[in-house]
Tab-separated table of C-alpha atoms (C1' of nucleotides) in Angstrom:
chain	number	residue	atom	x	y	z
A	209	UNK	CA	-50.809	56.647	-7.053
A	210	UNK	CA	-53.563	56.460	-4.267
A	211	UNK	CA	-54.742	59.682	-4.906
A	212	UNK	CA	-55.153	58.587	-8.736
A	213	UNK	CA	-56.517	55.559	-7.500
A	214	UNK	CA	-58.819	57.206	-5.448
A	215	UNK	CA	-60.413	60.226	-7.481
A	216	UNK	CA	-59.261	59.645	-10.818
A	217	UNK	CA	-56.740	61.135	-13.373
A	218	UNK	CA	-58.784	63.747	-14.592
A	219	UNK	CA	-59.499	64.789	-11.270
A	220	UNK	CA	-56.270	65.089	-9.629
A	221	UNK	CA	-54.386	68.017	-10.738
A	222	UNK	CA	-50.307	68.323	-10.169
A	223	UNK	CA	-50.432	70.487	-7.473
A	224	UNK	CA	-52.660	68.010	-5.081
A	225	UNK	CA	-49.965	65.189	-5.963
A	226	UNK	CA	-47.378	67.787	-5.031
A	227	UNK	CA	-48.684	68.881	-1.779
A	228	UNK	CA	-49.261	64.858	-0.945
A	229	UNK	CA	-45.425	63.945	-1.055
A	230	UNK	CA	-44.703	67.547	0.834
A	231	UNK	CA	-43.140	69.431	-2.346
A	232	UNK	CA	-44.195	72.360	-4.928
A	233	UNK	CA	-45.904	71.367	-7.705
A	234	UNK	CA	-42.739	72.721	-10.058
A	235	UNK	CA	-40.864	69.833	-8.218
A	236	UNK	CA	-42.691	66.749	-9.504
A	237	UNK	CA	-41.187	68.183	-12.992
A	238	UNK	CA	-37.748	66.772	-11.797
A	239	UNK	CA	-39.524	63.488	-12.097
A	240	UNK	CA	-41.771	63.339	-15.040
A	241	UNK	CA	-41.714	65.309	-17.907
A	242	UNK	CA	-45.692	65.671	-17.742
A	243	UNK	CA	-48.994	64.450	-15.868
A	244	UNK	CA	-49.945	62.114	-18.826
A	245	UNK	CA	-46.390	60.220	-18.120
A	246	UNK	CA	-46.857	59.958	-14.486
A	247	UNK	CA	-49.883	57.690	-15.538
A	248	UNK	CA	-48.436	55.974	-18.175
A	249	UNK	CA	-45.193	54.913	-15.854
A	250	UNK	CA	-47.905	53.451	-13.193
A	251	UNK	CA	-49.526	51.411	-15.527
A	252	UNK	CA	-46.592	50.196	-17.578
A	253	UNK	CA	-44.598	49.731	-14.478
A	254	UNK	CA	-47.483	47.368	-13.190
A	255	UNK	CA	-48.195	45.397	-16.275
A	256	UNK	CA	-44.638	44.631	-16.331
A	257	UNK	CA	-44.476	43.975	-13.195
A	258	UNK	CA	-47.408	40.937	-13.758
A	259	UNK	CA	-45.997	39.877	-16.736
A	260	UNK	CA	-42.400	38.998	-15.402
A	261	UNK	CA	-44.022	37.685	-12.134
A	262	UNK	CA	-46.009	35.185	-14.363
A	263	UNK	CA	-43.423	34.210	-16.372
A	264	UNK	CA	-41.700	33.379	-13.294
A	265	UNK	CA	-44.407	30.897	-12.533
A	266	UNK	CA	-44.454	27.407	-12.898
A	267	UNK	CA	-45.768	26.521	-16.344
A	268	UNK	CA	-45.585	22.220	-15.726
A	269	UNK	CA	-48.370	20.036	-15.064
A	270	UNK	CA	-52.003	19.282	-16.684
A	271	UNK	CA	-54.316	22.164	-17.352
A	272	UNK	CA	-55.904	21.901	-14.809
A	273	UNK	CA	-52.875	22.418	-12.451
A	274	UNK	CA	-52.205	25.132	-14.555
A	275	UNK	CA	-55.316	26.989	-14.544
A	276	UNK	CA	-55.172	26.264	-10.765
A	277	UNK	CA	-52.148	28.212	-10.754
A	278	UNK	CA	-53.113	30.914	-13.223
A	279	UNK	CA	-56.235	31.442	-10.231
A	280	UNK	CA	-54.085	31.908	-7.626
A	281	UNK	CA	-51.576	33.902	-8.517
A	282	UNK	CA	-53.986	36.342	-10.110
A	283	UNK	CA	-55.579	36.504	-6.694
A	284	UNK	CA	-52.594	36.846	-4.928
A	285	UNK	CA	-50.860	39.199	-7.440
A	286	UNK	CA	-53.708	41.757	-7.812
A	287	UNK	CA	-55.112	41.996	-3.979
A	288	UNK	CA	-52.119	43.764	-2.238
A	289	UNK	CA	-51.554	45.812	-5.624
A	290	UNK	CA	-54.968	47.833	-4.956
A	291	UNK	CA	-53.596	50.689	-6.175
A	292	UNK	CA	-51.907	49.917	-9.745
A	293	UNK	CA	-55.031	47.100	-10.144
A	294	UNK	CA	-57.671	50.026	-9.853
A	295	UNK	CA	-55.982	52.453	-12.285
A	296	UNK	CA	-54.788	49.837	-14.851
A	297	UNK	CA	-58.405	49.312	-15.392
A	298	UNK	CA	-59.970	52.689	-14.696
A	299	UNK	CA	-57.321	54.704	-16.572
A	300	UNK	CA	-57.007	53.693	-20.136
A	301	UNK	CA	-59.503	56.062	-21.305
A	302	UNK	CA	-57.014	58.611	-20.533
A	303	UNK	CA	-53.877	57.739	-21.986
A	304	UNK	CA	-52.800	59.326	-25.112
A	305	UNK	CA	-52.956	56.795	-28.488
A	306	UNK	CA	-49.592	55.488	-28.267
A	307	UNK	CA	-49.156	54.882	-24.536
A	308	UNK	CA	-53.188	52.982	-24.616
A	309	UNK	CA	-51.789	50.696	-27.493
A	310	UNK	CA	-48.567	49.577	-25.173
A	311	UNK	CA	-50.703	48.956	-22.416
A	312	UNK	CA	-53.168	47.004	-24.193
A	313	UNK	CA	-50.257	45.347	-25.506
A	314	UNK	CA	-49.076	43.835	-22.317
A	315	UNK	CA	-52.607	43.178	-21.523
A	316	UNK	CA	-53.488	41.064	-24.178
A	317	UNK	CA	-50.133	38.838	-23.760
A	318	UNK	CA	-51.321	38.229	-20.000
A	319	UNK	CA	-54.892	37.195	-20.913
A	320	UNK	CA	-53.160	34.988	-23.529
A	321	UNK	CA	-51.105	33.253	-20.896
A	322	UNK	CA	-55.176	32.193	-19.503
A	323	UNK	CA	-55.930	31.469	-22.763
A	324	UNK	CA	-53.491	29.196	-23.337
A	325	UNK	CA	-54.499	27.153	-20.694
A	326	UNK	CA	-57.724	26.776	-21.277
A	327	UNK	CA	-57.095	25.323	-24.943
A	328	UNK	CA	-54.442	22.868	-24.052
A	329	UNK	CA	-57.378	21.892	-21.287
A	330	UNK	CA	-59.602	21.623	-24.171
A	331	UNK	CA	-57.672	19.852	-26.385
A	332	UNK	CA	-56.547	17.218	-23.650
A	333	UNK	CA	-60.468	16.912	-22.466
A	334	UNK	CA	-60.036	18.111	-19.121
A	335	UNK	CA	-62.280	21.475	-19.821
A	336	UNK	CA	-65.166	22.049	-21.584
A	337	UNK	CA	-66.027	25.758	-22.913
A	338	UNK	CA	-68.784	27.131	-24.814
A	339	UNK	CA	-66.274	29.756	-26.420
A	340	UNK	CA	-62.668	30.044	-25.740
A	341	UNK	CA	-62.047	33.900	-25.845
A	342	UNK	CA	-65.933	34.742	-23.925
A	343	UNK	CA	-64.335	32.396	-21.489
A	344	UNK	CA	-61.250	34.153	-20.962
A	345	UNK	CA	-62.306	37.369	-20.692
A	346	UNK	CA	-65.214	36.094	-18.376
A	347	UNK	CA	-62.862	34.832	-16.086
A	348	UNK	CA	-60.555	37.793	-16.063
A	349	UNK	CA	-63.951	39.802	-15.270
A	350	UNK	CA	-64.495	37.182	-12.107
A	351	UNK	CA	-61.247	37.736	-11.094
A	352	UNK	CA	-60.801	41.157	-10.943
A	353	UNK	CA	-64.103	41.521	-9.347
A	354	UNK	CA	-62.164	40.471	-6.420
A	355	UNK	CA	-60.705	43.909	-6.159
A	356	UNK	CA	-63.622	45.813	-6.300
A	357	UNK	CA	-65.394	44.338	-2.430
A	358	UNK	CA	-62.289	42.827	-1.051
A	359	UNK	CA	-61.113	44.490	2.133
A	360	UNK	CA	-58.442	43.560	4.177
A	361	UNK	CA	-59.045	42.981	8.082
A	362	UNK	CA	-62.462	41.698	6.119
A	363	UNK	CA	-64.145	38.661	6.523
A	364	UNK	CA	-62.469	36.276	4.673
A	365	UNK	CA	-58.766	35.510	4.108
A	366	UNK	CA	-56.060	35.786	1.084
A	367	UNK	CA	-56.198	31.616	1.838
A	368	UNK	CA	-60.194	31.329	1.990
A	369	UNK	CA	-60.897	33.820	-1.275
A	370	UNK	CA	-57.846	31.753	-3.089
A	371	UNK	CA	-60.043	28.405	-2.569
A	372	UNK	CA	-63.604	30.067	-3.035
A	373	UNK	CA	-62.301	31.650	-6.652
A	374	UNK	CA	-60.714	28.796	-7.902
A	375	UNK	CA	-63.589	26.696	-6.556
A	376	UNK	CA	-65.767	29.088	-8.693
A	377	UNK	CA	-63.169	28.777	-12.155
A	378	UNK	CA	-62.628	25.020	-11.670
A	379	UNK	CA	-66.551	24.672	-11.850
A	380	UNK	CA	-66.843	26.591	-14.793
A	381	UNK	CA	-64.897	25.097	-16.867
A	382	UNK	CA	-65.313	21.741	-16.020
A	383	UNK	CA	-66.508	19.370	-18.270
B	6	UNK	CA	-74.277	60.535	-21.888
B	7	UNK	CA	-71.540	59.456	-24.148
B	8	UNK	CA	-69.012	62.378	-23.681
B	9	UNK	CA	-69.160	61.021	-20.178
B	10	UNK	CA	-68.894	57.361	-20.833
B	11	UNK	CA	-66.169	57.976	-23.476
B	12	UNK	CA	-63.434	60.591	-21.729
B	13	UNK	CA	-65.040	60.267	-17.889
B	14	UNK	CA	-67.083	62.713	-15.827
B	15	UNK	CA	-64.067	64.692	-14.626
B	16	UNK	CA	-62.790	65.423	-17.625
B	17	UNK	CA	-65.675	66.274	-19.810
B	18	UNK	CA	-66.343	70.160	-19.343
B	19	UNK	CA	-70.135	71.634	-19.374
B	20	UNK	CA	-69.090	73.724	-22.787
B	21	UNK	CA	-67.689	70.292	-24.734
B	22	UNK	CA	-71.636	68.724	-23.256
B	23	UNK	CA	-73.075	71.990	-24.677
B	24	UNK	CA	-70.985	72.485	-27.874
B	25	UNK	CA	-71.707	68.688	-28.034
B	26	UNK	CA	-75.896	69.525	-28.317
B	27	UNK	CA	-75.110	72.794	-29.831
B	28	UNK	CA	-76.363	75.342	-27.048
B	29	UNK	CA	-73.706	77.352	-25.050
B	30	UNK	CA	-72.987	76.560	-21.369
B	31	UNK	CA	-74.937	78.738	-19.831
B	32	UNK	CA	-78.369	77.065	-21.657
B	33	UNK	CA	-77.547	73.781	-19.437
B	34	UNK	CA	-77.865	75.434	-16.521
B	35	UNK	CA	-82.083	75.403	-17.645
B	36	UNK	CA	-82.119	71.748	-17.608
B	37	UNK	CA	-79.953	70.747	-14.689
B	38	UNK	CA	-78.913	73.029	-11.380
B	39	UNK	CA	-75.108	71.553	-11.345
B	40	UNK	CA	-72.309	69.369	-13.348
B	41	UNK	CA	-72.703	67.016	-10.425
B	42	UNK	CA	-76.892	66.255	-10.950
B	43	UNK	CA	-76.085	66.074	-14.540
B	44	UNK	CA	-74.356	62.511	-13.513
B	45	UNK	CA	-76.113	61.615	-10.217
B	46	UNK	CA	-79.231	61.996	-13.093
B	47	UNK	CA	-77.840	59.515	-15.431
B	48	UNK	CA	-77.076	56.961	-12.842
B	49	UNK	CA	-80.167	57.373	-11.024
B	50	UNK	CA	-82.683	56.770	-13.916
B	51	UNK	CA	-80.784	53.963	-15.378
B	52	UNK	CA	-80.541	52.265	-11.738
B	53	UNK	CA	-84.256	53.117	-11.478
B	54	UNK	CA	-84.725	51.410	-14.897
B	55	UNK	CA	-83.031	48.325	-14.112
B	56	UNK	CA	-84.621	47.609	-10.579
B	57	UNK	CA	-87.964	48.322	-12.540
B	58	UNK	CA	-87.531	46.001	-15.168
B	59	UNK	CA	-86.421	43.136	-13.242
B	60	UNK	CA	-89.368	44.115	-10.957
B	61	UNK	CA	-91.257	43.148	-13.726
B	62	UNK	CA	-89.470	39.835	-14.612
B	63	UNK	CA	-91.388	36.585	-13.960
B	64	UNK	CA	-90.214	35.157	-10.408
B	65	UNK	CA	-91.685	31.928	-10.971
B	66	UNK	CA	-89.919	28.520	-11.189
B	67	UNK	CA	-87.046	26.851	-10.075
B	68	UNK	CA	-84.604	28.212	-8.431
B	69	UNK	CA	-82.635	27.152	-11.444
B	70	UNK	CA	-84.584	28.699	-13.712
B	71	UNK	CA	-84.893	31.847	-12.165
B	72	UNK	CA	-80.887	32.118	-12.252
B	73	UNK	CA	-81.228	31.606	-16.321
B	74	UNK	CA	-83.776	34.667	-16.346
B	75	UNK	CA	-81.412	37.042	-14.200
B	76	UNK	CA	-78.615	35.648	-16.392
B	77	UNK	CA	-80.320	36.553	-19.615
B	78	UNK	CA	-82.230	39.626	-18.054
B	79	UNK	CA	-78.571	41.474	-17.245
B	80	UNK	CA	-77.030	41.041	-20.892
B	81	UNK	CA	-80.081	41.638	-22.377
B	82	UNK	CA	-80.685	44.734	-20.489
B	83	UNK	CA	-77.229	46.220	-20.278
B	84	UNK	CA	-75.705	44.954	-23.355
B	85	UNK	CA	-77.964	48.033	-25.370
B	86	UNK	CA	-77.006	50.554	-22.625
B	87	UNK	CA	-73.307	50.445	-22.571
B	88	UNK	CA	-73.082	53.989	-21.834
B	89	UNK	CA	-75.302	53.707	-18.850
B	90	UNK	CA	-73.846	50.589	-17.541
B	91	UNK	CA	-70.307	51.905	-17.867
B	92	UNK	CA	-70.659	55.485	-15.985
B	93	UNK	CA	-72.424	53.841	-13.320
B	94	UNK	CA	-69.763	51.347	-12.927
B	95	UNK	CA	-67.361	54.049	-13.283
B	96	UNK	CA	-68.528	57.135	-12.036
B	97	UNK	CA	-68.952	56.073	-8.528
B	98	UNK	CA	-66.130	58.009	-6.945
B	99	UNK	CA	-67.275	61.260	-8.711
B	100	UNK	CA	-70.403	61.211	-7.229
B	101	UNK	CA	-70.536	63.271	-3.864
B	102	UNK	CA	-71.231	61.522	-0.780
B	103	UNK	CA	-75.210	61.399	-0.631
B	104	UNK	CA	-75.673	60.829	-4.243
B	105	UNK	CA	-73.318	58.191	-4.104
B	106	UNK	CA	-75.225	55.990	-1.079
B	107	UNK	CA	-78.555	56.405	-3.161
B	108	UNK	CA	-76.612	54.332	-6.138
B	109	UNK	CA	-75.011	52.374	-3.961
B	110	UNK	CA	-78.205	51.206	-2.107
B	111	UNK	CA	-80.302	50.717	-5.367
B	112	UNK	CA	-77.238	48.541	-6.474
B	113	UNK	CA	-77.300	46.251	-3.670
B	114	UNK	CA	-80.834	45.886	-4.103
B	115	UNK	CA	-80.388	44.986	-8.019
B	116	UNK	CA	-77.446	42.368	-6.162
B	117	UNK	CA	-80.276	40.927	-3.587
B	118	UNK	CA	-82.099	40.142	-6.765
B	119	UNK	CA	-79.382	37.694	-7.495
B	120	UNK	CA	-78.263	36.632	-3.831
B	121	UNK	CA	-81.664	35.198	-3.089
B	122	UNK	CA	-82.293	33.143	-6.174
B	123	UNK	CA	-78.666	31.699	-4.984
B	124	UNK	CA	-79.914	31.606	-1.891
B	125	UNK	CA	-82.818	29.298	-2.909
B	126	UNK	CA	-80.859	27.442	-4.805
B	127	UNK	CA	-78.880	26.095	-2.286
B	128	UNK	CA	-81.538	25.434	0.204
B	129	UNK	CA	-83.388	23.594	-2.446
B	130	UNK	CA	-79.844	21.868	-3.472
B	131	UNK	CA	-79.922	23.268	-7.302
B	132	UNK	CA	-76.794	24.656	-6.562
B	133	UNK	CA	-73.254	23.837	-4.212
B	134	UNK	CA	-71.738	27.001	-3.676
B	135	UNK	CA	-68.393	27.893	-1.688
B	136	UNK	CA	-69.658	31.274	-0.305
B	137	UNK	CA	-72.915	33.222	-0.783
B	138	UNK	CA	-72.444	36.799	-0.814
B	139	UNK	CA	-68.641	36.310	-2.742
B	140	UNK	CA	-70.340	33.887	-5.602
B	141	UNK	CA	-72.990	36.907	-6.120
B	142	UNK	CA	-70.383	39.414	-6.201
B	143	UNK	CA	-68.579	36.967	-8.903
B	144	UNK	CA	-70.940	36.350	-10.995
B	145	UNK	CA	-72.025	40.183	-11.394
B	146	UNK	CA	-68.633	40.950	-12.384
B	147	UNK	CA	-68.738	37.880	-14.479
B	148	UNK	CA	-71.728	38.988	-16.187
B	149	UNK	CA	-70.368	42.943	-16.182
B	150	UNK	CA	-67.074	41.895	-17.961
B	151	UNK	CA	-69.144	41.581	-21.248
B	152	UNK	CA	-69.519	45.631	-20.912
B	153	UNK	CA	-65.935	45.449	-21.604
B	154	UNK	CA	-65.584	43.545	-25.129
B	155	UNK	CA	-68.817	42.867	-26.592
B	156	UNK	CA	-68.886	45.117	-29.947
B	157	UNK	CA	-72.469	45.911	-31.718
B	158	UNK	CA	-72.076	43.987	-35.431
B	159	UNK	CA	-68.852	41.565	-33.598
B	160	UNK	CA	-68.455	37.609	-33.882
B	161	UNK	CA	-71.323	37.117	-31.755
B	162	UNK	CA	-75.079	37.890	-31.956
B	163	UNK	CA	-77.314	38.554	-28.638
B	164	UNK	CA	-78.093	34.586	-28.723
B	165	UNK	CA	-75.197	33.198	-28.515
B	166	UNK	CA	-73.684	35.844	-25.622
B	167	UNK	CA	-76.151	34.182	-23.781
B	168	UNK	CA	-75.913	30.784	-24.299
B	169	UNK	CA	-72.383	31.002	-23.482
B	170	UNK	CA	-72.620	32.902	-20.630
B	171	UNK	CA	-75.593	31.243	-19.002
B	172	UNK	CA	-73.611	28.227	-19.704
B	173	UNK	CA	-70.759	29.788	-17.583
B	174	UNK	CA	-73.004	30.410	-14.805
B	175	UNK	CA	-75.185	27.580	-14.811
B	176	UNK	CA	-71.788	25.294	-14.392
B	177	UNK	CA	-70.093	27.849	-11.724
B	178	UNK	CA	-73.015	27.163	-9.343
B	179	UNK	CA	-73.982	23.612	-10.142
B	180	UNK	CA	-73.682	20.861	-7.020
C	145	DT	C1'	-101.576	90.254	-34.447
C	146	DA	C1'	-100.001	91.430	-29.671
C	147	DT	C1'	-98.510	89.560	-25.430
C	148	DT	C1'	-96.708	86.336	-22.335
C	149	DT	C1'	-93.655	82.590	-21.429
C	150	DA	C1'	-89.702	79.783	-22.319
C	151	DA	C1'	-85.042	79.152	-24.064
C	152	DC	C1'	-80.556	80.777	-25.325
C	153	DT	C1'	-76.544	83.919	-25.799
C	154	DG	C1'	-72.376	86.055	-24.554
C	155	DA	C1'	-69.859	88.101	-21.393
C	156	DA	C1'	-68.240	88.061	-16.884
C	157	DC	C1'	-66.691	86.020	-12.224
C	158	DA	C1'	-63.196	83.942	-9.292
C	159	DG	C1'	-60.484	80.376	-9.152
C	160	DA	C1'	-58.025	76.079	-10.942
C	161	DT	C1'	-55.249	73.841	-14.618
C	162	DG	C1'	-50.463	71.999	-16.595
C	163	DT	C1'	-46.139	73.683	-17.319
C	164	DT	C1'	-41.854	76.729	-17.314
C	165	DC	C1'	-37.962	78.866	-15.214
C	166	DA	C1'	-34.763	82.135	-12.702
C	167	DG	C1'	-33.015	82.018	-8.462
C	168	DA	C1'	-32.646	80.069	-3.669
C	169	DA	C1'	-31.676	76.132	-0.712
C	170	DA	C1'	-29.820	71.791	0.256
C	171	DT	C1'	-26.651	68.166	-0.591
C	172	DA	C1'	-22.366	65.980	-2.389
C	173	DA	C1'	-17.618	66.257	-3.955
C	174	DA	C1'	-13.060	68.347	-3.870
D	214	DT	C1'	-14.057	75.190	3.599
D	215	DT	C1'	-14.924	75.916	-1.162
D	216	DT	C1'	-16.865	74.341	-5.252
D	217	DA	C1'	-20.079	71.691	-8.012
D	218	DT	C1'	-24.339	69.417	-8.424
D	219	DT	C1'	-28.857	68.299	-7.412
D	220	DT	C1'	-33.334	69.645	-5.700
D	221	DC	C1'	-36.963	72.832	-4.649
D	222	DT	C1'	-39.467	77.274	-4.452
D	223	DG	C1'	-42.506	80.775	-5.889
D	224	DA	C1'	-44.112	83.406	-9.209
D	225	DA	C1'	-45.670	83.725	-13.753
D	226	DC	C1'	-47.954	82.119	-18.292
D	227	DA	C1'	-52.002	81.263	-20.984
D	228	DT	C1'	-55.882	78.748	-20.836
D	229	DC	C1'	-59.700	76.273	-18.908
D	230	DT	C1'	-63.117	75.431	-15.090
D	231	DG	C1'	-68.284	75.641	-13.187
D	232	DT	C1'	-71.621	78.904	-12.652
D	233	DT	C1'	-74.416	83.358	-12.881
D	234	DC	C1'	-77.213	86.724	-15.169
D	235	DA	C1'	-78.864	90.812	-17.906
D	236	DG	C1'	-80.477	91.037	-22.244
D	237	DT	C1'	-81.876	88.924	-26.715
D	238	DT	C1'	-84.330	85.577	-29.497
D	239	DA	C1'	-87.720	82.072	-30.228
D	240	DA	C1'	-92.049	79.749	-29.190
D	241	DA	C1'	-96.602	79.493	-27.200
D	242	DT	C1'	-100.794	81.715	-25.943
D	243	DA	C1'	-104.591	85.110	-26.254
DNA sequence: TATTTAACTGAACAGATGTTCAGAAATAAA
DNA sequence: TTTATTTCTGAACATCTGTTCAGTTAAATA
């Protein structure tokens, strides 16, 4: 996964992967029936991975608790998952028709759960948004901008970038 | 350029880019020394076009202003290069290690461009925000997102992408 | 038209690619 | 310890990779 992460699908071949986790390349055949499945299980494993974790959240409270929540938990969720982060968002160009429709799948249900909150916080006056779906998507951009500069042992703090973020999202929408 | 952009660098071969302009390989070799220069090429000139023409933006104004121009200058200027945009966003890791500071440092000059008007903002008290260099980083990726979605002939004409994002902005940063 | 320059072909190169599989090695069960 | 099962090796496969270059074709110049 880090080496996928790190150079890209394409550029990775089976034999790298295999000398990585100490075995022949004819090995890693014990374990996926083919390099395009080894991709596909990383992202689907991840996307369901975010998926139950959200549904696990707390969905109570006004929209703006709610979107509060959404923030954080993005934040938190995505920032020690790299990795999985990196090529769920770098990789769909190279998964075969089928697999890109599942992931895009699961994708779209997440960015409904944002989208969700942001109408009911329209609808109850609490946000105000020149479009509802730019608006998602433009804060699921800010968001996962996060994992593109943040470092750990950086300057800031899971706490301080949690408050900063949701200090940007809170603005934006506000009314 | 769009070979690349569609499938990615590493897995576009110099006889699909030739079959693609209908010469053989060997005929590319006239034009460019290496696969490599082929990409550091595409990223350079568009990075080179971008610092240029926001070189030649108006600076005047408010603080406040000057955020609206950078805001409308970026969708205006990538939204009709969406091949560009996305291999240099993309690309990065593919390109070897002194080709990729050279994009790197004209990108965090194109970034400057945005951290100062913030910058000035704040000084001047146009704008409250919770962390400098972390709100720039946001709203690039903020402003980048719209790569992601925005289809030619969609909902939305060029007009009202940036009224809504502007809006976005303009309320992120306000006091 | 004849000659010089530029552009392209097609084959060759050494090596890398994903994948398969018979047989060896390691582990678990009897 | 013997047997059964799982795991891994190492070679082989057909094909693809970036790149080079002698020789051909096309275009520009005289």
């Amino acid at each position: 996964m880090h080496l996928i992460a790190r150079h890209g699908y394409a550029a990775v071949s089976m034999r790298q992967i295999a000398a990585e986790v100490g075995v022949q390349a004819g090995a890693l055949y014990n374990y996926t029936p083919n390099k395009q499945s080894l991709l596909f299980d990383i992202m689907r494993v991840h996307m369901e991975d975010v998926l139950a974790s959200w549904d696990a959240q707390d969905k109570t409270g006004t929209a703006l608790k709610r979107l509060e929540r959404f923030t954080r938990f993005h934040i938190t969720f995505n920032l020690p998952r790299a990795d999985e982060v990196f090529i769920s968002y770098m990789e769909m160009r190279n998964l075969s028709s089928e697999n890109f429709d599942q992931i895009e799948t699961m994708r779209r249900k997440y960015e409904t759960g944002l989208e969700d909150i942001l109408r009911d916080g329209v609808a109850q006056g609490q946000f105000a948004l020149p479009d509802l779906r730019i608006t998602t998507m433009a804060l699921i951009a800010l968001l996962n901008g996060l994992n593109t500069w943040y470092r750990e042992n950086g300057r800031l703090g899971l706490a301080e970038v949690e408050r900063i973020y949701w200090d940007l999202v809170r603005k934006s929408v506000a009314v």
